[in-house]
Amino acid sequence: MKILQSALITALMPLLCAAGVAHAAPPARVVGLGGPATEIVYALDAGKSMVGVDSSSIYPPAALKLPKVGYYRAFSVEGVVSLKPDLVLALDHAGPPQALEQLRKLGSKVVVVPSEPTLAALDQRILGVAAALDVPKQGQALVDKLHTELRDIKPSAEGLRVLMVSSHTGRMQAVGENTAGDAMLKLLGATNALAGQRGFKPFSAEAAAALRPDVIVTTSMSIDAVGSVDAFLAQPGLSATPAARDKRIVVMDDLLMLSIGPRLPEALRLLRNGLASRQVAAR
């Protein structure tokens, strides 16, 4: 019976392939448009399929060695096409939209995943990327692992006023609500000093001083832009805060602070330990 079934499948295979029923091969050439999407590919052990990324894909280090196609919100169609991808993974803010449509017309499969800074959206990102890479079991395993680790991280920063700042572009911006940073503060029970404001907001020296944060959280690139932690805290406005006076600052990898990705438990542990410390906490 098994021999007959095998022979039947063998005979029907050409017809199934012609009808598009046969299982397609996993994508071998992938371009990532958005750091969180790229990071998930590597977290799923599919990094060997990556042939190009956008400029926000700064983790893991292997991604930095790949050809760049511009920033994901304004990427180069020509740059992507030149890499001959069979899959383009894009955050839902990638674009402009007509650029994604152009990639589709030119024959690339484009899969868009959500970018919202929530746990639910993170699950969707991981499962969406895993499905596109044809590794759904690995995607579910990663989601389960994340949630197991997150259950062990309890709120521990109640009462702390925290100012999150990003300034690697030379323009200082505070991190408000509806951001990855704000979501992490809420998970740890801390108070965002910019609560009530949405997104990233430029702010003046006077505004920084008025916020009176107990702790400042910033990114590695923001520190690199001015040369040192001391130079960062000496900037107008920041220097007048209780956080700067007590040198209470947490320095995080940019993607850890600015996006919710597969390293979320690591980000929360780093932030939790930094907020609890009375000294500079850096990474």
PDB file of C-alpha atoms in Angstrom:
ATOM      1  CA  MET A   1       0.000   0.000   0.000  1.00  0.00           C
ATOM      2  CA  LYS A   2       2.783   2.407   0.963  1.00  0.00           C
ATOM      3  CA  ILE A   3       4.568   1.621  -2.321  1.00  0.00           C
ATOM      4  CA  LEU A   4       1.409   2.475  -4.259  1.00  0.00           C
ATOM      5  CA  GLN A   5       0.958   5.721  -2.322  1.00  0.00           C
ATOM      6  CA  SER A   6       4.573   6.679  -2.980  1.00  0.00           C
ATOM      7  CA  ALA A   7       4.203   5.928  -6.678  1.00  0.00           C
ATOM      8  CA  LEU A   8       0.996   7.941  -6.850  1.00  0.00           C
ATOM      9  CA  ILE A   9       2.608  10.963  -5.177  1.00  0.00           C
ATOM     10  CA  THR A  10       5.585  10.710  -7.523  1.00  0.00           C
ATOM     11  CA  ALA A  11       3.280  10.615 -10.527  1.00  0.00           C
ATOM     12  CA  LEU A  12       1.195  13.549  -9.339  1.00  0.00           C
ATOM     13  CA  MET A  13       4.103  15.779  -8.227  1.00  0.00           C
ATOM     14  CA  PRO A  14       4.587  17.498 -11.626  1.00  0.00           C
ATOM     15  CA  LEU A  15       0.886  18.328 -11.713  1.00  0.00           C
ATOM     16  CA  LEU A  16       0.907  19.626  -8.144  1.00  0.00           C
ATOM     17  CA  CYS A  17       3.903  21.819  -8.891  1.00  0.00           C
ATOM     18  CA  ALA A  18       2.245  23.198 -11.982  1.00  0.00           C
ATOM     19  CA  ALA A  19      -0.864  24.000  -9.957  1.00  0.00           C
ATOM     20  CA  GLY A  20       1.168  25.775  -7.281  1.00  0.00           C
ATOM     21  CA  VAL A  21       0.244  23.202  -4.640  1.00  0.00           C
ATOM     22  CA  ALA A  22       3.784  22.032  -3.940  1.00  0.00           C
ATOM     23  CA  HIS A  23       5.517  23.517  -0.920  1.00  0.00           C
ATOM     24  CA  ALA A  24       7.666  26.504  -1.940  1.00  0.00           C
ATOM     25  CA  ALA A  25      11.309  26.560  -0.936  1.00  0.00           C
ATOM     26  CA  PRO A  26      12.171  28.778   2.049  1.00  0.00           C
ATOM     27  CA  PRO A  27      13.472  32.200   0.978  1.00  0.00           C
ATOM     28  CA  ALA A  28      17.215  32.193   0.390  1.00  0.00           C
ATOM     29  CA  ARG A  29      17.788  35.931  -0.177  1.00  0.00           C
ATOM     30  CA  VAL A  30      16.161  38.252   2.361  1.00  0.00           C
ATOM     31  CA  VAL A  31      16.340  42.023   2.774  1.00  0.00           C
ATOM     32  CA  GLY A  32      15.300  43.603   6.094  1.00  0.00           C
ATOM     33  CA  LEU A  33      13.666  47.035   6.185  1.00  0.00           C
ATOM     34  CA  GLY A  34      13.642  47.978   9.871  1.00  0.00           C
ATOM     35  CA  GLY A  35      15.963  46.986  12.705  1.00  0.00           C
ATOM     36  CA  PRO A  36      13.334  45.016  14.665  1.00  0.00           C
ATOM     37  CA  ALA A  37      12.477  42.864  11.638  1.00  0.00           C
ATOM     38  CA  THR A  38      16.136  42.177  10.893  1.00  0.00           C
ATOM     39  CA  GLU A  39      16.864  41.294  14.520  1.00  0.00           C
ATOM     40  CA  ILE A  40      14.028  38.754  14.546  1.00  0.00           C
ATOM     41  CA  VAL A  41      15.482  37.003  11.489  1.00  0.00           C
ATOM     42  CA  TYR A  42      18.719  36.444  13.383  1.00  0.00           C
ATOM     43  CA  ALA A  43      16.873  35.433  16.559  1.00  0.00           C
ATOM     44  CA  LEU A  44      15.221  32.702  14.474  1.00  0.00           C
ATOM     45  CA  ASP A  45      18.671  31.465  13.357  1.00  0.00           C
ATOM     46  CA  ALA A  46      17.960  32.487   9.782  1.00  0.00           C
ATOM     47  CA  GLY A  47      20.680  35.126   9.487  1.00  0.00           C
ATOM     48  CA  LYS A  48      22.429  33.273   6.667  1.00  0.00           C
ATOM     49  CA  SER A  49      19.533  34.187   4.393  1.00  0.00           C
ATOM     50  CA  MET A  50      20.075  37.954   4.867  1.00  0.00           C
ATOM     51  CA  VAL A  51      21.639  39.705   1.872  1.00  0.00           C
ATOM     52  CA  GLY A  52      20.892  43.339   2.757  1.00  0.00           C
ATOM     53  CA  VAL A  53      19.396  45.616   5.420  1.00  0.00           C
ATOM     54  CA  ASP A  54      18.415  49.219   6.051  1.00  0.00           C
ATOM     55  CA  SER A  55      20.520  51.614   8.130  1.00  0.00           C
ATOM     56  CA  SER A  56      18.473  51.061  11.303  1.00  0.00           C
ATOM     57  CA  SER A  57      19.469  47.377  11.349  1.00  0.00           C
ATOM     58  CA  ILE A  58      22.374  47.733  13.767  1.00  0.00           C
ATOM     59  CA  TYR A  59      21.995  44.436  15.635  1.00  0.00           C
ATOM     60  CA  PRO A  60      23.398  41.846  15.654  1.00  0.00           C
ATOM     61  CA  PRO A  61      26.939  42.794  14.514  1.00  0.00           C
ATOM     62  CA  ALA A  62      26.583  40.487  11.506  1.00  0.00           C
ATOM     63  CA  ALA A  63      23.861  42.800  10.153  1.00  0.00           C
ATOM     64  CA  LEU A  64      26.314  45.703  10.089  1.00  0.00           C
ATOM     65  CA  LYS A  65      28.434  43.871   7.523  1.00  0.00           C
ATOM     66  CA  LEU A  66      25.601  43.562   4.996  1.00  0.00           C
ATOM     67  CA  PRO A  67      24.941  45.959   2.088  1.00  0.00           C
ATOM     68  CA  LYS A  68      22.756  48.931   3.096  1.00  0.00           C
ATOM     69  CA  VAL A  69      19.692  50.115   1.185  1.00  0.00           C
ATOM     70  CA  GLY A  70      19.085  53.413   3.010  1.00  0.00           C
ATOM     71  CA  TYR A  71      16.743  54.131   5.922  1.00  0.00           C
ATOM     72  CA  TYR A  72      13.636  51.937   5.999  1.00  0.00           C
ATOM     73  CA  ARG A  73      11.217  54.888   5.850  1.00  0.00           C
ATOM     74  CA  ALA A  74      12.848  56.126   2.645  1.00  0.00           C
ATOM     75  CA  PHE A  75      14.760  53.154   1.279  1.00  0.00           C
ATOM     76  CA  SER A  76      16.309  52.819  -2.158  1.00  0.00           C
ATOM     77  CA  VAL A  77      14.235  50.635  -4.472  1.00  0.00           C
ATOM     78  CA  GLU A  78      17.232  50.287  -6.776  1.00  0.00           C
ATOM     79  CA  GLY A  79      19.405  49.226  -3.842  1.00  0.00           C
ATOM     80  CA  VAL A  80      16.960  46.520  -2.813  1.00  0.00           C
ATOM     81  CA  VAL A  81      16.420  45.236  -6.359  1.00  0.00           C
ATOM     82  CA  SER A  82      20.172  45.023  -6.958  1.00  0.00           C
ATOM     83  CA  LEU A  83      20.384  42.430  -4.173  1.00  0.00           C
ATOM     84  CA  LYS A  84      17.881  40.168  -5.992  1.00  0.00           C
ATOM     85  CA  PRO A  85      15.824  39.280  -2.899  1.00  0.00           C
ATOM     86  CA  ASP A  86      13.132  36.637  -2.953  1.00  0.00           C
ATOM     87  CA  LEU A  87      11.736  38.118   0.276  1.00  0.00           C
ATOM     88  CA  VAL A  88      11.623  41.651   1.666  1.00  0.00           C
ATOM     89  CA  LEU A  89      10.645  41.925   5.347  1.00  0.00           C
ATOM     90  CA  ALA A  90       9.402  45.420   6.177  1.00  0.00           C
ATOM     91  CA  LEU A  91       8.007  47.197   9.210  1.00  0.00           C
ATOM     92  CA  ASP A  92       4.633  48.785   8.549  1.00  0.00           C
ATOM     93  CA  HIS A  93       6.245  52.244   8.572  1.00  0.00           C
ATOM     94  CA  ALA A  94       8.626  51.295   5.761  1.00  0.00           C
ATOM     95  CA  GLY A  95       8.193  53.141   2.572  1.00  0.00           C
ATOM     96  CA  PRO A  96       7.059  55.209   0.990  1.00  0.00           C
ATOM     97  CA  PRO A  97       4.137  52.858   0.135  1.00  0.00           C
ATOM     98  CA  GLN A  98       4.682  53.228  -3.587  1.00  0.00           C
ATOM     99  CA  ALA A  99       8.246  51.966  -3.136  1.00  0.00           C
ATOM    100  CA  LEU A 100       6.995  48.736  -1.561  1.00  0.00           C
ATOM    101  CA  GLU A 101       4.451  48.354  -4.354  1.00  0.00           C
ATOM    102  CA  GLN A 102       7.204  48.857  -6.907  1.00  0.00           C
ATOM    103  CA  LEU A 103       9.186  46.015  -5.323  1.00  0.00           C
ATOM    104  CA  ARG A 104       6.139  43.756  -5.639  1.00  0.00           C
ATOM    105  CA  LYS A 105       5.701  44.664  -9.308  1.00  0.00           C
ATOM    106  CA  LEU A 106       9.353  43.856  -9.898  1.00  0.00           C
ATOM    107  CA  GLY A 107       8.826  40.357  -8.526  1.00  0.00           C
ATOM    108  CA  SER A 108       9.917  40.531  -4.887  1.00  0.00           C
ATOM    109  CA  LYS A 109       7.687  39.057  -2.218  1.00  0.00           C
ATOM    110  CA  VAL A 110       7.080  41.777   0.390  1.00  0.00           C
ATOM    111  CA  VAL A 111       5.877  40.868   3.876  1.00  0.00           C
ATOM    112  CA  VAL A 112       4.913  43.727   6.196  1.00  0.00           C
ATOM    113  CA  VAL A 113       4.869  43.241   9.974  1.00  0.00           C
ATOM    114  CA  PRO A 114       3.491  45.571  12.678  1.00  0.00           C
ATOM    115  CA  SER A 115       5.801  48.009  14.468  1.00  0.00           C
ATOM    116  CA  GLU A 116       3.655  49.021  17.452  1.00  0.00           C
ATOM    117  CA  PRO A 117       5.557  49.065  20.778  1.00  0.00           C
ATOM    118  CA  THR A 118       3.394  46.440  22.489  1.00  0.00           C
ATOM    119  CA  LEU A 119       3.843  42.829  23.518  1.00  0.00           C
ATOM    120  CA  ALA A 120       0.953  41.789  21.282  1.00  0.00           C
ATOM    121  CA  ALA A 121       2.587  43.434  18.269  1.00  0.00           C
ATOM    122  CA  LEU A 122       5.931  41.838  19.161  1.00  0.00           C
ATOM    123  CA  ASP A 123       4.274  38.417  19.067  1.00  0.00           C
ATOM    124  CA  GLN A 124       2.793  39.281  15.657  1.00  0.00           C
ATOM    125  CA  ARG A 125       6.175  40.487  14.379  1.00  0.00           C
ATOM    126  CA  ILE A 126       7.917  37.304  15.408  1.00  0.00           C
ATOM    127  CA  LEU A 127       5.209  34.978  14.102  1.00  0.00           C
ATOM    128  CA  GLY A 128       4.880  36.988  10.886  1.00  0.00           C
ATOM    129  CA  VAL A 129       8.609  36.894  10.177  1.00  0.00           C
ATOM    130  CA  ALA A 130       8.755  33.198  11.077  1.00  0.00           C
ATOM    131  CA  ALA A 131       5.899  32.389   8.709  1.00  0.00           C
ATOM    132  CA  ALA A 132       7.558  34.340   5.885  1.00  0.00           C
ATOM    133  CA  LEU A 133      10.816  32.443   6.484  1.00  0.00           C
ATOM    134  CA  ASP A 134       8.912  29.137   6.601  1.00  0.00           C
ATOM    135  CA  VAL A 135       9.987  28.418  10.204  1.00  0.00           C
ATOM    136  CA  PRO A 136       6.672  28.738  12.098  1.00  0.00           C
ATOM    137  CA  LYS A 137       7.672  26.306  14.863  1.00  0.00           C
ATOM    138  CA  GLN A 138      10.785  28.336  15.665  1.00  0.00           C
ATOM    139  CA  GLY A 139       8.644  31.465  15.763  1.00  0.00           C
ATOM    140  CA  GLN A 140       6.207  29.994  18.277  1.00  0.00           C
ATOM    141  CA  ALA A 141       9.098  28.661  20.373  1.00  0.00           C
ATOM    142  CA  LEU A 142      10.664  32.135  20.498  1.00  0.00           C
ATOM    143  CA  VAL A 143       7.363  33.734  21.529  1.00  0.00           C
ATOM    144  CA  ASP A 144       6.882  31.129  24.274  1.00  0.00           C
ATOM    145  CA  LYS A 145      10.439  31.657  25.538  1.00  0.00           C
ATOM    146  CA  LEU A 146       9.965  35.427  25.686  1.00  0.00           C
ATOM    147  CA  HIS A 147       6.764  35.195  27.684  1.00  0.00           C
ATOM    148  CA  THR A 148       8.319  32.709  30.105  1.00  0.00           C
ATOM    149  CA  GLU A 149      11.214  35.095  30.772  1.00  0.00           C
ATOM    150  CA  LEU A 150       8.935  38.123  31.065  1.00  0.00           C
ATOM    151  CA  ARG A 151       6.854  36.451  33.776  1.00  0.00           C
ATOM    152  CA  ASP A 152       9.947  36.459  35.993  1.00  0.00           C
ATOM    153  CA  ILE A 153      10.511  40.225  35.633  1.00  0.00           C
ATOM    154  CA  LYS A 154       8.416  42.042  38.213  1.00  0.00           C
ATOM    155  CA  PRO A 155       7.766  45.808  38.602  1.00  0.00           C
ATOM    156  CA  SER A 156      10.510  47.199  40.819  1.00  0.00           C
ATOM    157  CA  ALA A 157      10.862  50.909  40.041  1.00  0.00           C
ATOM    158  CA  GLU A 158       7.716  52.396  41.582  1.00  0.00           C
ATOM    159  CA  GLY A 159       8.061  56.061  42.479  1.00  0.00           C
ATOM    160  CA  LEU A 160      10.977  56.811  40.151  1.00  0.00           C
ATOM    161  CA  ARG A 161      10.627  59.644  37.633  1.00  0.00           C
ATOM    162  CA  VAL A 162      12.561  58.679  34.528  1.00  0.00           C
ATOM    163  CA  LEU A 163      13.489  60.832  31.550  1.00  0.00           C
ATOM    164  CA  MET A 164      14.359  58.894  28.413  1.00  0.00           C
ATOM    165  CA  VAL A 165      16.441  60.873  25.944  1.00  0.00           C
ATOM    166  CA  SER A 166      17.762  60.181  22.461  1.00  0.00           C
ATOM    167  CA  SER A 167      20.170  62.643  20.854  1.00  0.00           C
ATOM    168  CA  HIS A 168      22.506  60.725  18.547  1.00  0.00           C
ATOM    169  CA  THR A 169      21.425  62.938  15.626  1.00  0.00           C
ATOM    170  CA  GLY A 170      22.512  66.079  17.489  1.00  0.00           C
ATOM    171  CA  ARG A 171      18.914  67.008  18.273  1.00  0.00           C
ATOM    172  CA  MET A 172      17.829  66.066  21.771  1.00  0.00           C
ATOM    173  CA  GLN A 173      14.449  64.357  21.971  1.00  0.00           C
ATOM    174  CA  ALA A 174      12.565  63.031  24.966  1.00  0.00           C
ATOM    175  CA  VAL A 175      10.666  59.753  24.763  1.00  0.00           C
ATOM    176  CA  GLY A 176       6.958  60.084  25.452  1.00  0.00           C
ATOM    177  CA  GLU A 177       4.049  57.667  25.450  1.00  0.00           C
ATOM    178  CA  ASN A 178       3.257  55.131  22.716  1.00  0.00           C
ATOM    179  CA  THR A 179       6.952  54.249  22.418  1.00  0.00           C
ATOM    180  CA  ALA A 180       9.039  51.205  23.280  1.00  0.00           C
ATOM    181  CA  GLY A 181      10.785  53.120  26.046  1.00  0.00           C
ATOM    182  CA  ASP A 182       7.532  54.135  27.684  1.00  0.00           C
ATOM    183  CA  ALA A 183       6.224  50.570  27.454  1.00  0.00           C
ATOM    184  CA  MET A 184       9.299  49.273  29.276  1.00  0.00           C
ATOM    185  CA  LEU A 185       8.974  51.888  32.011  1.00  0.00           C
ATOM    186  CA  LYS A 186       5.372  50.843  32.567  1.00  0.00           C
ATOM    187  CA  LEU A 187       6.347  47.179  32.759  1.00  0.00           C
ATOM    188  CA  LEU A 188       8.804  48.081  35.519  1.00  0.00           C
ATOM    189  CA  GLY A 189       6.401  50.407  37.335  1.00  0.00           C
ATOM    190  CA  ALA A 190       8.432  53.590  36.767  1.00  0.00           C
ATOM    191  CA  THR A 191       6.939  56.976  35.851  1.00  0.00           C
ATOM    192  CA  ASN A 192       7.801  58.496  32.499  1.00  0.00           C
ATOM    193  CA  ALA A 193       8.711  62.137  33.136  1.00  0.00           C
ATOM    194  CA  LEU A 194       7.191  62.961  29.740  1.00  0.00           C
ATOM    195  CA  ALA A 195       3.873  61.223  30.445  1.00  0.00           C
ATOM    196  CA  GLY A 196       1.017  62.865  28.568  1.00  0.00           C
ATOM    197  CA  GLN A 197       3.131  63.499  25.472  1.00  0.00           C
ATOM    198  CA  ARG A 198       3.134  61.021  22.602  1.00  0.00           C
ATOM    199  CA  GLY A 199       6.130  59.887  20.617  1.00  0.00           C
ATOM    200  CA  PHE A 200       9.490  61.632  20.491  1.00  0.00           C
ATOM    201  CA  LYS A 201       9.466  65.318  21.420  1.00  0.00           C
ATOM    202  CA  PRO A 202      12.226  67.914  21.014  1.00  0.00           C
ATOM    203  CA  PHE A 203      12.678  69.748  24.267  1.00  0.00           C
ATOM    204  CA  SER A 204      14.539  72.772  25.576  1.00  0.00           C
ATOM    205  CA  ALA A 205      16.998  73.087  28.452  1.00  0.00           C
ATOM    206  CA  GLU A 206      14.296  74.741  30.522  1.00  0.00           C
ATOM    207  CA  ALA A 207      11.879  71.906  29.866  1.00  0.00           C
ATOM    208  CA  ALA A 208      14.437  69.273  30.877  1.00  0.00           C
ATOM    209  CA  ALA A 209      15.158  71.047  34.149  1.00  0.00           C
ATOM    210  CA  ALA A 210      11.439  71.427  34.891  1.00  0.00           C
ATOM    211  CA  LEU A 211      10.827  67.693  34.453  1.00  0.00           C
ATOM    212  CA  ARG A 212      13.147  66.953  37.414  1.00  0.00           C
ATOM    213  CA  PRO A 213      13.852  63.288  36.622  1.00  0.00           C
ATOM    214  CA  ASP A 214      15.398  61.020  39.241  1.00  0.00           C
ATOM    215  CA  VAL A 215      17.093  58.978  36.507  1.00  0.00           C
ATOM    216  CA  ILE A 216      17.997  59.646  32.872  1.00  0.00           C
ATOM    217  CA  VAL A 217      17.998  56.803  30.345  1.00  0.00           C
ATOM    218  CA  THR A 218      19.701  57.257  27.002  1.00  0.00           C
ATOM    219  CA  THR A 219      21.326  55.334  24.162  1.00  0.00           C
ATOM    220  CA  SER A 220      24.903  54.350  23.425  1.00  0.00           C
ATOM    221  CA  MET A 221      24.885  56.420  20.233  1.00  0.00           C
ATOM    222  CA  SER A 222      23.717  59.476  22.173  1.00  0.00           C
ATOM    223  CA  ILE A 223      26.713  59.144  24.494  1.00  0.00           C
ATOM    224  CA  ASP A 224      29.085  58.529  21.580  1.00  0.00           C
ATOM    225  CA  ALA A 225      27.807  61.697  19.888  1.00  0.00           C
ATOM    226  CA  VAL A 226      29.150  63.892  22.720  1.00  0.00           C
ATOM    227  CA  GLY A 227      32.086  61.752  23.786  1.00  0.00           C
ATOM    228  CA  SER A 228      31.314  60.645  27.350  1.00  0.00           C
ATOM    229  CA  VAL A 229      28.647  60.234  30.023  1.00  0.00           C
ATOM    230  CA  ASP A 230      29.970  63.308  31.843  1.00  0.00           C
ATOM    231  CA  ALA A 231      29.719  65.414  28.682  1.00  0.00           C
ATOM    232  CA  PHE A 232      26.195  64.148  28.089  1.00  0.00           C
ATOM    233  CA  LEU A 233      25.034  65.070  31.605  1.00  0.00           C
ATOM    234  CA  ALA A 234      26.733  68.479  31.342  1.00  0.00           C
ATOM    235  CA  GLN A 235      24.475  69.575  28.487  1.00  0.00           C
ATOM    236  CA  PRO A 236      22.223  72.583  29.202  1.00  0.00           C
ATOM    237  CA  GLY A 237      19.030  71.559  30.915  1.00  0.00           C
ATOM    238  CA  LEU A 238      20.162  68.045  31.745  1.00  0.00           C
ATOM    239  CA  SER A 239      22.884  69.383  34.009  1.00  0.00           C
ATOM    240  CA  ALA A 240      20.246  71.036  36.232  1.00  0.00           C
ATOM    241  CA  THR A 241      18.300  67.825  36.892  1.00  0.00           C
ATOM    242  CA  PRO A 242      18.482  65.708  40.056  1.00  0.00           C
ATOM    243  CA  ALA A 243      19.523  62.785  37.842  1.00  0.00           C
ATOM    244  CA  ALA A 244      22.585  64.633  36.521  1.00  0.00           C
ATOM    245  CA  ARG A 245      23.487  65.921  39.974  1.00  0.00           C
ATOM    246  CA  ASP A 246      23.487  62.363  41.327  1.00  0.00           C
ATOM    247  CA  LYS A 247      24.926  60.906  38.099  1.00  0.00           C
ATOM    248  CA  ARG A 248      22.035  58.484  37.825  1.00  0.00           C
ATOM    249  CA  ILE A 249      22.018  57.529  34.168  1.00  0.00           C
ATOM    250  CA  VAL A 250      21.341  54.266  32.350  1.00  0.00           C
ATOM    251  CA  VAL A 251      22.960  53.817  28.934  1.00  0.00           C
ATOM    252  CA  MET A 252      21.348  51.234  26.665  1.00  0.00           C
ATOM    253  CA  ASP A 253      21.969  49.794  23.235  1.00  0.00           C
ATOM    254  CA  ASP A 254      19.892  51.890  20.818  1.00  0.00           C
ATOM    255  CA  LEU A 255      17.643  49.072  19.609  1.00  0.00           C
ATOM    256  CA  LEU A 256      17.106  47.844  23.175  1.00  0.00           C
ATOM    257  CA  MET A 257      15.759  51.245  24.207  1.00  0.00           C
ATOM    258  CA  LEU A 258      14.012  52.337  21.021  1.00  0.00           C
ATOM    259  CA  SER A 259      12.241  49.150  19.960  1.00  0.00           C
ATOM    260  CA  ILE A 260      10.550  46.128  21.487  1.00  0.00           C
ATOM    261  CA  GLY A 261      12.203  43.066  20.024  1.00  0.00           C
ATOM    262  CA  PRO A 262      13.332  39.550  20.861  1.00  0.00           C
ATOM    263  CA  ARG A 263      15.788  40.927  23.426  1.00  0.00           C
ATOM    264  CA  LEU A 264      13.011  42.546  25.475  1.00  0.00           C
ATOM    265  CA  PRO A 265      13.732  40.487  28.621  1.00  0.00           C
ATOM    266  CA  GLU A 266      17.392  41.503  28.385  1.00  0.00           C
ATOM    267  CA  ALA A 267      16.396  45.154  27.938  1.00  0.00           C
ATOM    268  CA  LEU A 268      14.088  45.059  30.945  1.00  0.00           C
ATOM    269  CA  ARG A 269      16.707  43.438  33.176  1.00  0.00           C
ATOM    270  CA  LEU A 270      19.293  46.031  32.144  1.00  0.00           C
ATOM    271  CA  LEU A 271      16.861  48.876  32.710  1.00  0.00           C
ATOM    272  CA  ARG A 272      15.654  47.454  36.029  1.00  0.00           C
ATOM    273  CA  ASN A 273      19.207  47.082  37.338  1.00  0.00           C
ATOM    274  CA  GLY A 274      20.132  50.551  36.119  1.00  0.00           C
ATOM    275  CA  LEU A 275      17.141  52.212  37.716  1.00  0.00           C
ATOM    276  CA  ALA A 276      17.938  50.487  41.013  1.00  0.00           C
ATOM    277  CA  SER A 277      21.559  51.591  40.970  1.00  0.00           C
ATOM    278  CA  ARG A 278      22.899  54.727  42.606  1.00  0.00           C
ATOM    279  CA  GLN A 279      25.752  54.822  40.121  1.00  0.00           C
ATOM    280  CA  VAL A 280      26.091  55.141  36.394  1.00  0.00           C
ATOM    281  CA  ALA A 281      24.808  52.003  34.683  1.00  0.00           C
ATOM    282  CA  ALA A 282      26.099  51.569  31.173  1.00  0.00           C
ATOM    283  CA  ARG A 283      26.205  49.032  28.400  1.00  0.00           C
TER     284      ARG A 283
END
